[in-house]
Coordinates of C-alpha atoms and ligand atoms in Angstrom, one line a residue:
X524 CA 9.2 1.7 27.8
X525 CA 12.2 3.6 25.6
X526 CA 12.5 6.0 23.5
X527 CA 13.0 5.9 19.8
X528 CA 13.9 8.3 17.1
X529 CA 10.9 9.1 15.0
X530 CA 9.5 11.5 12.6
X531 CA 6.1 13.2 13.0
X532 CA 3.6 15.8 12.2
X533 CA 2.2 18.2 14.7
X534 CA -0.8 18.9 12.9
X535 CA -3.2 18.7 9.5
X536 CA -0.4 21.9 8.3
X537 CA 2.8 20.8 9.9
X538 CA 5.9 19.6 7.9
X539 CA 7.4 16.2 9.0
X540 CA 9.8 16.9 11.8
X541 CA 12.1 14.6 13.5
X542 CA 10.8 13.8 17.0
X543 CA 11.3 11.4 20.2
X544 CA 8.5 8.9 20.7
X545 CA 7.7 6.5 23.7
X546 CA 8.1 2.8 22.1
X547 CA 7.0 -0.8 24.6
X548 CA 9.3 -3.2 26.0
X549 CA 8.8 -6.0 23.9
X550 CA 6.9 -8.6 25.6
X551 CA 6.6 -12.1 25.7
X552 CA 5.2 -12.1 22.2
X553 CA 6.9 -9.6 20.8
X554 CA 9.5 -8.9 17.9
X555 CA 11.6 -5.3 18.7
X556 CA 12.9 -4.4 15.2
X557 CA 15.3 -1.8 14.0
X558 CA 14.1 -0.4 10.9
X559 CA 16.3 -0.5 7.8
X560 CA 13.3 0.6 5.4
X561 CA 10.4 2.3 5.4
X562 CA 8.0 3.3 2.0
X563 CA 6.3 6.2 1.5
X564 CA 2.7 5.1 1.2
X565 CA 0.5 8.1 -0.3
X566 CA -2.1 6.9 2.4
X567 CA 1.0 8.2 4.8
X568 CA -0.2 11.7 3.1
X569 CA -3.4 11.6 3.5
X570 CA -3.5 10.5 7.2
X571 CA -1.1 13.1 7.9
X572 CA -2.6 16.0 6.3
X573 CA -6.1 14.4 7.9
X574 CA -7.7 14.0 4.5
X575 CA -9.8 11.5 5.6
X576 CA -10.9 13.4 8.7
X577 CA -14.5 11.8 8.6
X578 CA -13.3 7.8 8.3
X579 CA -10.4 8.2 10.1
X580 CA -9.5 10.9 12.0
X581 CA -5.8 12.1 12.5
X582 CA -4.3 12.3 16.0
X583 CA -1.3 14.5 16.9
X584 CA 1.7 14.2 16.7
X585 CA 1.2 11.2 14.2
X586 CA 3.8 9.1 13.1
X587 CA 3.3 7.2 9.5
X588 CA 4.3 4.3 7.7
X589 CA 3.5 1.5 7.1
X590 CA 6.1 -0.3 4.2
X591 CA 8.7 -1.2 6.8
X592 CA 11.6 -3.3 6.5
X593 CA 14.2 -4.4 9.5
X594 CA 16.3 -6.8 11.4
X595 CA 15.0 -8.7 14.8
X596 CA 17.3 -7.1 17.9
X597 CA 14.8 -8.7 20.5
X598 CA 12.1 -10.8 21.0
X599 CA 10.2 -12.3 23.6
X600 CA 10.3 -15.2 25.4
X601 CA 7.4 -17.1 23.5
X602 CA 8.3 -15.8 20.7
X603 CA 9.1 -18.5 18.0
X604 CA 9.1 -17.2 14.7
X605 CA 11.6 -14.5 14.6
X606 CA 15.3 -14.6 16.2
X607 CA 17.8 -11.8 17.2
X608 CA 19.5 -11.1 13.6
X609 CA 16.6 -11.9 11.2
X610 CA 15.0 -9.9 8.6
X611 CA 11.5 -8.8 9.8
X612 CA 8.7 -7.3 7.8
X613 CA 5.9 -4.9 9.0
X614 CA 2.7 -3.8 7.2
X615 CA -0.4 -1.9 7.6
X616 CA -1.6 -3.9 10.8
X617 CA -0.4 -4.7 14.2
X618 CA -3.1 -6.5 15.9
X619 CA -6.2 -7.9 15.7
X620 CA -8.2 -10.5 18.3
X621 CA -7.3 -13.0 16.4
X622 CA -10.6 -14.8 18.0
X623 CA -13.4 -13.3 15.4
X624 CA -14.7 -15.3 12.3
X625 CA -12.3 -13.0 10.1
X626 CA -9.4 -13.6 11.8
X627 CA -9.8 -17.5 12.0
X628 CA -10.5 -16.9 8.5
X629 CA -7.3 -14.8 8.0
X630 CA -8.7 -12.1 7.2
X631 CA -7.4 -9.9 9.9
X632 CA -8.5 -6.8 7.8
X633 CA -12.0 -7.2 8.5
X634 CA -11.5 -7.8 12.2
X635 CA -13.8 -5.1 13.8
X636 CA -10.5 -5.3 16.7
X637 CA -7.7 -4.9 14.2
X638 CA -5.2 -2.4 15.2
X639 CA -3.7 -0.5 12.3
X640 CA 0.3 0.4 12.2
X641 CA -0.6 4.0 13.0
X642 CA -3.0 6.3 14.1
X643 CA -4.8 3.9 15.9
X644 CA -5.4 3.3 19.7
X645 CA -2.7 1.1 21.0
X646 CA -4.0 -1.0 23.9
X647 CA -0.1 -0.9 25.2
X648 CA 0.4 2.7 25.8
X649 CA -2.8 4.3 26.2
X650 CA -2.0 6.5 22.9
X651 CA -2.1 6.1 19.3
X652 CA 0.3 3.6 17.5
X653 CA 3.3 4.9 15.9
X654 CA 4.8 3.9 12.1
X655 CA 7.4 3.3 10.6
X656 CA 9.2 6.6 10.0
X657 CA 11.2 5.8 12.8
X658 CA 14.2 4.0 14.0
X659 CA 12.4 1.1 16.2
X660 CA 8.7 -0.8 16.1
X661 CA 7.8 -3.5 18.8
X662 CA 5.1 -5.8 17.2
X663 CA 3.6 -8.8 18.3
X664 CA 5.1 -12.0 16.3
X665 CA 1.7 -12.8 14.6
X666 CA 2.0 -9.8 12.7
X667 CA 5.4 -10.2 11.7
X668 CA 6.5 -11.1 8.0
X669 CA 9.7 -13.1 6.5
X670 CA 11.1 -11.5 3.4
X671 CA 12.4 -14.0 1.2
X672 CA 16.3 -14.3 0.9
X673 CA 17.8 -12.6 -2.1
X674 CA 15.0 -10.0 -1.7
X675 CA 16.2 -6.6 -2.4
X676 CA 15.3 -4.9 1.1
X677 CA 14.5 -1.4 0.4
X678 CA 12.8 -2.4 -2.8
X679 CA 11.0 -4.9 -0.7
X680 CA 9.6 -2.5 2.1
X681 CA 6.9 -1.1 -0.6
X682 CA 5.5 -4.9 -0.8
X683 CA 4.1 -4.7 2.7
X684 CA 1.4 -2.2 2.0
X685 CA 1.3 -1.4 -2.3
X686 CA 2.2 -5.1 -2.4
X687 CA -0.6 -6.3 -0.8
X688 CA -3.4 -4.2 -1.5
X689 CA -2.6 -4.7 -5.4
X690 CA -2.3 -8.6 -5.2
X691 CA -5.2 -9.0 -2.8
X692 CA -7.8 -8.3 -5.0
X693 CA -6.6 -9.8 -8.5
X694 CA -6.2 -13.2 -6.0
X695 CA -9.9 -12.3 -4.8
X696 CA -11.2 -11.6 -7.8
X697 CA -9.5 -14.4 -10.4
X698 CA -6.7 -12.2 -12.4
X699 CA -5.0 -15.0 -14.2
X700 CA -4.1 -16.1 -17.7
X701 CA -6.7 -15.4 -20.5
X702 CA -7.8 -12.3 -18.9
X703 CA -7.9 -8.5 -19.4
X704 CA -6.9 -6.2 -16.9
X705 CA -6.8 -2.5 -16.4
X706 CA -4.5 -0.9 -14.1
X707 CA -5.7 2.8 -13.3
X708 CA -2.6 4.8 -12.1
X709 CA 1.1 4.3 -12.2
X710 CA 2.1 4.9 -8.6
X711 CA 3.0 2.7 -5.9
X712 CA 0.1 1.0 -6.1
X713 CA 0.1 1.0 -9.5
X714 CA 2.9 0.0 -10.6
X715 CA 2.5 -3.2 -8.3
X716 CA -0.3 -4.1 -9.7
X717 CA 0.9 -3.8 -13.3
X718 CA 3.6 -6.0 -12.0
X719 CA 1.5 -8.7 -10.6
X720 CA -1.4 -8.6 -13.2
X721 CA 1.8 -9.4 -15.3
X722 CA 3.5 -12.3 -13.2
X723 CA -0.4 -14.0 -13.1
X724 CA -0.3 -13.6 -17.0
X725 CA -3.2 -11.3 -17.9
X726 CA -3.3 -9.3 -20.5
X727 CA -2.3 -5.8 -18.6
X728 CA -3.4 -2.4 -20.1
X729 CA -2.1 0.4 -17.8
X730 CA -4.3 4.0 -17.9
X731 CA -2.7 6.7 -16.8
X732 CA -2.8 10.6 -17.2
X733 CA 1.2 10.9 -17.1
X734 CA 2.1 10.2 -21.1
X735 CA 5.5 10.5 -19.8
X736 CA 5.5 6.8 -18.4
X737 CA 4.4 5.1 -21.4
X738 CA 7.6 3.3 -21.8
X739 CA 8.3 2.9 -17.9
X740 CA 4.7 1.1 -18.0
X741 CA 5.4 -1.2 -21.0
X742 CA 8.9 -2.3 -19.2
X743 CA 7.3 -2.7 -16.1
X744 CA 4.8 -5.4 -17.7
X745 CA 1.9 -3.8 -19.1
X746 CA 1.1 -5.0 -23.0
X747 CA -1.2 -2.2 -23.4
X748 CA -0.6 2.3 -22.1
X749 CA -3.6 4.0 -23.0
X750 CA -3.2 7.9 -22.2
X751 CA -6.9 8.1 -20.3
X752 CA -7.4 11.5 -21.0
X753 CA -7.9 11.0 -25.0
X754 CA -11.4 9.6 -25.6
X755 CA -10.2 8.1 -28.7
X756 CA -8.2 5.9 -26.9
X757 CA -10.2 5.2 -24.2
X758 CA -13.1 3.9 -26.8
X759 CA -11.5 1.8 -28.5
X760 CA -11.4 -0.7 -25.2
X761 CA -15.5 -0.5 -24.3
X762 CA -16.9 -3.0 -22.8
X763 CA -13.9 -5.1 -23.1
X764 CA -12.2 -5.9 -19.5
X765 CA -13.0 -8.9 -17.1
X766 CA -10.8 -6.7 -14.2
X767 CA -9.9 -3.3 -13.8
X768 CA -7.7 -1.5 -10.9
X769 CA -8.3 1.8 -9.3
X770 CA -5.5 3.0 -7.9
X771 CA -5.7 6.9 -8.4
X772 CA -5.3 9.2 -5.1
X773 CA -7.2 12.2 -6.1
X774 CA -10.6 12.8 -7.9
X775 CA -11.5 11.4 -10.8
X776 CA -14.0 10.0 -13.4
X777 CA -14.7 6.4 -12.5
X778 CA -17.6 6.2 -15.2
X779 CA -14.9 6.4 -17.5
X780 CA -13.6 3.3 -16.6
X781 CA -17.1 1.4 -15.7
X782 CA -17.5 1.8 -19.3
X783 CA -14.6 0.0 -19.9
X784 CA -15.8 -3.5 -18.3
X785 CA -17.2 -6.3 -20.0
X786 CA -20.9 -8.3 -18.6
X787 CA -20.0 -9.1 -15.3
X788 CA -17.1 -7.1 -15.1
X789 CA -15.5 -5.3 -12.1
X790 CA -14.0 -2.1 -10.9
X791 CA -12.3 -2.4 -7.6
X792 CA -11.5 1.0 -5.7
X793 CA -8.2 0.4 -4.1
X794 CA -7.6 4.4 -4.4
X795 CA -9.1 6.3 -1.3
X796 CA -9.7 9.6 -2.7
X797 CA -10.1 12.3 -0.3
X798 CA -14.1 12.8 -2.0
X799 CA -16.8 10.7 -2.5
X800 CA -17.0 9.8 -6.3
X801 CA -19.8 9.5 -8.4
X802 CA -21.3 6.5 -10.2
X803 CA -23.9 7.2 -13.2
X804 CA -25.8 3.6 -12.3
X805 CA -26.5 3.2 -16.0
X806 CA -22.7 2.0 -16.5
X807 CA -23.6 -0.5 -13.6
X808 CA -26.9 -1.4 -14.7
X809 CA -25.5 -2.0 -18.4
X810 CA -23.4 -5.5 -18.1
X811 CA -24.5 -6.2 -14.8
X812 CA -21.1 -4.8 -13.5
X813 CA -20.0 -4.3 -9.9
X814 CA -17.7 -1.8 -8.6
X815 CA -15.9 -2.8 -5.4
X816 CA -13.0 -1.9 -3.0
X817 CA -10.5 -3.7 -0.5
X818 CA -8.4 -2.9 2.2
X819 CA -4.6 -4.4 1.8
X820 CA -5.0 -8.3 2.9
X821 CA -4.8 -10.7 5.2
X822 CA -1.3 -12.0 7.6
X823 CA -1.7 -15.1 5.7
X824 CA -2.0 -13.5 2.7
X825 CA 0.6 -11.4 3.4
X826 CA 3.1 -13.9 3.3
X827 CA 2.2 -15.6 0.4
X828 CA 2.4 -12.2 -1.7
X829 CA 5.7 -11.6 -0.5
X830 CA 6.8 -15.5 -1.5
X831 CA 5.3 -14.7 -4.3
X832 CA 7.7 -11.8 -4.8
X833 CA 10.2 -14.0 -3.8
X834 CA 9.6 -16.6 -6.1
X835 CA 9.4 -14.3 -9.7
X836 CA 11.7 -11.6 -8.1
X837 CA 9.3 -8.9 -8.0
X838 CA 10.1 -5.8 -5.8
X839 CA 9.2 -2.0 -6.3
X840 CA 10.9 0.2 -8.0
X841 CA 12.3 2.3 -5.6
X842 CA 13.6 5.9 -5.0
X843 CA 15.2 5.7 -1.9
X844 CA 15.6 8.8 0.1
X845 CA 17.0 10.4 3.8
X846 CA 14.3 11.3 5.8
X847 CA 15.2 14.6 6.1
X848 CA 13.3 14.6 2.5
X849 CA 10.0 13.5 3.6
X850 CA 8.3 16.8 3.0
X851 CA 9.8 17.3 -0.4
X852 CA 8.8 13.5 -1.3
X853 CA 5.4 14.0 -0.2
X854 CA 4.8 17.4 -2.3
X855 CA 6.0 15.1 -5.5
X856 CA 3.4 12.7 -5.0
X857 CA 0.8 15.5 -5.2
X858 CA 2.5 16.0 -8.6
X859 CA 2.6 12.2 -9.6
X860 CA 6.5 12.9 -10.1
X861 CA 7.7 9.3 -8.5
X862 CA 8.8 6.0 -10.4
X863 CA 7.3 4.5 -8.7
X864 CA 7.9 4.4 -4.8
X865 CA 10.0 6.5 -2.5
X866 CA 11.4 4.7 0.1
X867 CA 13.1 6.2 3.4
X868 CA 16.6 4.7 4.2
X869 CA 16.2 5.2 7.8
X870 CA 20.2 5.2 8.2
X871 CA 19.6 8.8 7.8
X872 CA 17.8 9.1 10.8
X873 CA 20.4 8.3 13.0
X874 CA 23.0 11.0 14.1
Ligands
LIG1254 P1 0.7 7.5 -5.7 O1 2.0 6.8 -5.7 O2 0.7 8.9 -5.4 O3 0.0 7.1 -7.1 C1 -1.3 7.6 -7.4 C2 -1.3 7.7 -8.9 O4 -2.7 8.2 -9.3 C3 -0.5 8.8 -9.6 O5 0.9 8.3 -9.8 C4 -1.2 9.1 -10.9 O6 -0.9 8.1 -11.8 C5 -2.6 8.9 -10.5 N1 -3.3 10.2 -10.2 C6 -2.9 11.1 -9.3 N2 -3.7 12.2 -9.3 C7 -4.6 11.9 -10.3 C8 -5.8 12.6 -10.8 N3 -6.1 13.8 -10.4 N4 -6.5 12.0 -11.8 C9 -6.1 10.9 -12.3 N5 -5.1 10.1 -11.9 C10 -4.3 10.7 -10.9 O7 -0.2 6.8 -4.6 P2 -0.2 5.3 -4.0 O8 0.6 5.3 -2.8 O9 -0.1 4.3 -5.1 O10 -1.7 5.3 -3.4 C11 -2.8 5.4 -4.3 C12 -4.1 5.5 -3.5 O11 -4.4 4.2 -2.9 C13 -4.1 6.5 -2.4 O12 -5.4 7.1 -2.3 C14 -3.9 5.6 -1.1 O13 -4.3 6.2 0.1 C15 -4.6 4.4 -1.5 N6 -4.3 3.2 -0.8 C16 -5.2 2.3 -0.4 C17 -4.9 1.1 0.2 C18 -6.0 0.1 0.5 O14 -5.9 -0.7 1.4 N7 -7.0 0.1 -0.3 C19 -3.6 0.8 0.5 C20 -2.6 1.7 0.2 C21 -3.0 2.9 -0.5 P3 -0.6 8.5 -13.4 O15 0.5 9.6 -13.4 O16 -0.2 7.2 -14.0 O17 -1.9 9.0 -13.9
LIG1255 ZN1 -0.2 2.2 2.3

């Protein structure tokens, strides 16, 4: 065991504060990486402030994050993926049984023995796991990512969590040329997704409530802003979408937006509002549509996405930020006042 630098919250009301945690040795199958970069996931917020107290409980002191971004400074001795000096990539999960249907399928997500980055019970220490706001992480190889070269690193952190959970689904659920998409919030998520829906050549119409990012949206790779709080505009695109995106943090009308699809069409929740929402089953009923979720993606998945990335130069666009202004970046999210991800530089957290 050693210690490592860390940031954490003390409870549901507690500011961010900087902190020492208790990190493993790496073991034979571990990668030990110093963290370069680490995104500021608004799922960080809502764990943290224990917003989802009845799925997922907080536990205190809890470290977040879940976007991070490093170099290899040990690893194990069966270790063959990683070597002392590489870039190393982290996301949302650290473990899983790797023995289950889902995992030989690669869907690690869905393992019922998944470990997630943080907040989780870690079988090493007899806690919780600890993020990424922090200045060390020791994972096992197998969950482990390569960030293409030429990657910009801080703008590639956000790929390991609003990445993934954006490109996930439109691979799931067929987003390619020829189709209409609908991206519902431009925030981290969000502006992934508009960024992806883009690269796979649908025809991308972004909603959001912020008029202000109209142009930001358009430049970003949506052909289409519609401001969702005018009806007018909103009409004018019934019944007309083969895929549409939630990403949206807080409440909101998803009837507005089941409207929107097509026969057949679908809604998939990737927002995880801290309330239930309500569906009027009439807009389901009506086109035989289906409204859905998923959780990030697979390992193998994983990879791909960021080769992906690699491949058409996609990254986040990135506010990058000391840790010291956690607190402040997390009140701005409240306030949909990012473009479109902050990211911590976790220089800043030595000293
Ligand atoms: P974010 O950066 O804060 O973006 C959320 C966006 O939602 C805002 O920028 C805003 O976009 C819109 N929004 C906020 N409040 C709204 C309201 N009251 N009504 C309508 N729109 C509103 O958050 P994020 O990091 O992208 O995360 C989005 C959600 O996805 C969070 O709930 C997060 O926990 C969840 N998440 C899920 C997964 C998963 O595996 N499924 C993974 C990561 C995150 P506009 O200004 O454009 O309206
Ligand atoms: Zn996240």
């Amino acid at each position: 065991m050693y210690n490592a630098k860390a940031f954490s919250a003390a409870s549901e009301t507690s500011p961010l504060d900087s902190t020492t945690i208790v990190r493993r040795d790496p073991t034979d199958t571990d990668v030990q990486i110093e963290i370069l970069y680490c995104g500021i996931c608004h799922s960080d917020l809502h764990q943290v402030r224990n917003e989802w107290s009845g799925a997922m409980p907080t536990v205190y002191p809890c470290v977040p994050g879940h976007e991070i971004v490093g170099r290899v400074t040990k690893v194990g001795s069966a270790v063959t993926k990683f070597k002392v000096g590489d870039t190393a990539a982290v996301g949302c999960m650290v473990d899983s049984d790797g023995t289950c249907p889902e995992c030989l399928a690669g869907f690690e997500q869905f393992c019922a023995n998944s470990t997630l980055t943080y907040n989780f019970p870690d079988k090493h220490t007899g806690g919780v796991t600890y993020g990424g706001y922090s200045d060390s992480i020791v994972v096992d190889q197998r969950f482990v990512l390569h960030i293409p070269s030429g990657l910009d690193l801080a703008g590639a952190a956000p790929l390991l969590c609003a990445g993934i959970t954006t490109y996930s689904p439109m691979h799931h659920w067929g987003v390619t040329k020829g189709k209409k998409v609908g991206i519902v919030g431009l925030g981290g998520l969000g502006h992934m997704g508009v960024k992806f829906a883009h690269a796979l050549g649908a025809h991308v119409v972004l909603f959001t409530t912020s008029p202000n990012k109209k142009e930001d949206a358009l430049r970003l790779g949506a052909d289409e802003v519609v401001i969702s709080r005018n009806a007018d505009e909103m009409a004018k695109h019934a019944g007309s979408f083969d895929f549409i995106l939630d990403a949206v943090s807080a409440d909101h009308d998803i009837n507005a937006y089941l409207h929107l699809l097509r026969r057949d069409g679908n809604l998939c929740l990737v927002g995880a509002p801290e309330k239930p929402l309500a569906v009027a089953a009439f807009n389901l009923l009506f086109g035989r549509r289906s409204l859905s979720g998923s959780p990030v993606g697979g390992i193998a998945e994983t990879q791909e996405m960021l080769d992906f990335c690699g491949k058409h130069n996609i990254t986040a666009d990135v506010e990058i930020i000391p840790i010291q202004q956690v607190n402040e970046a997390y009140e701005r999210l409240l306030k949909s006042d990012i473009k479109y991800r902050f990211v911590i530089d976790m220089a800043s957290l030595k000293g």
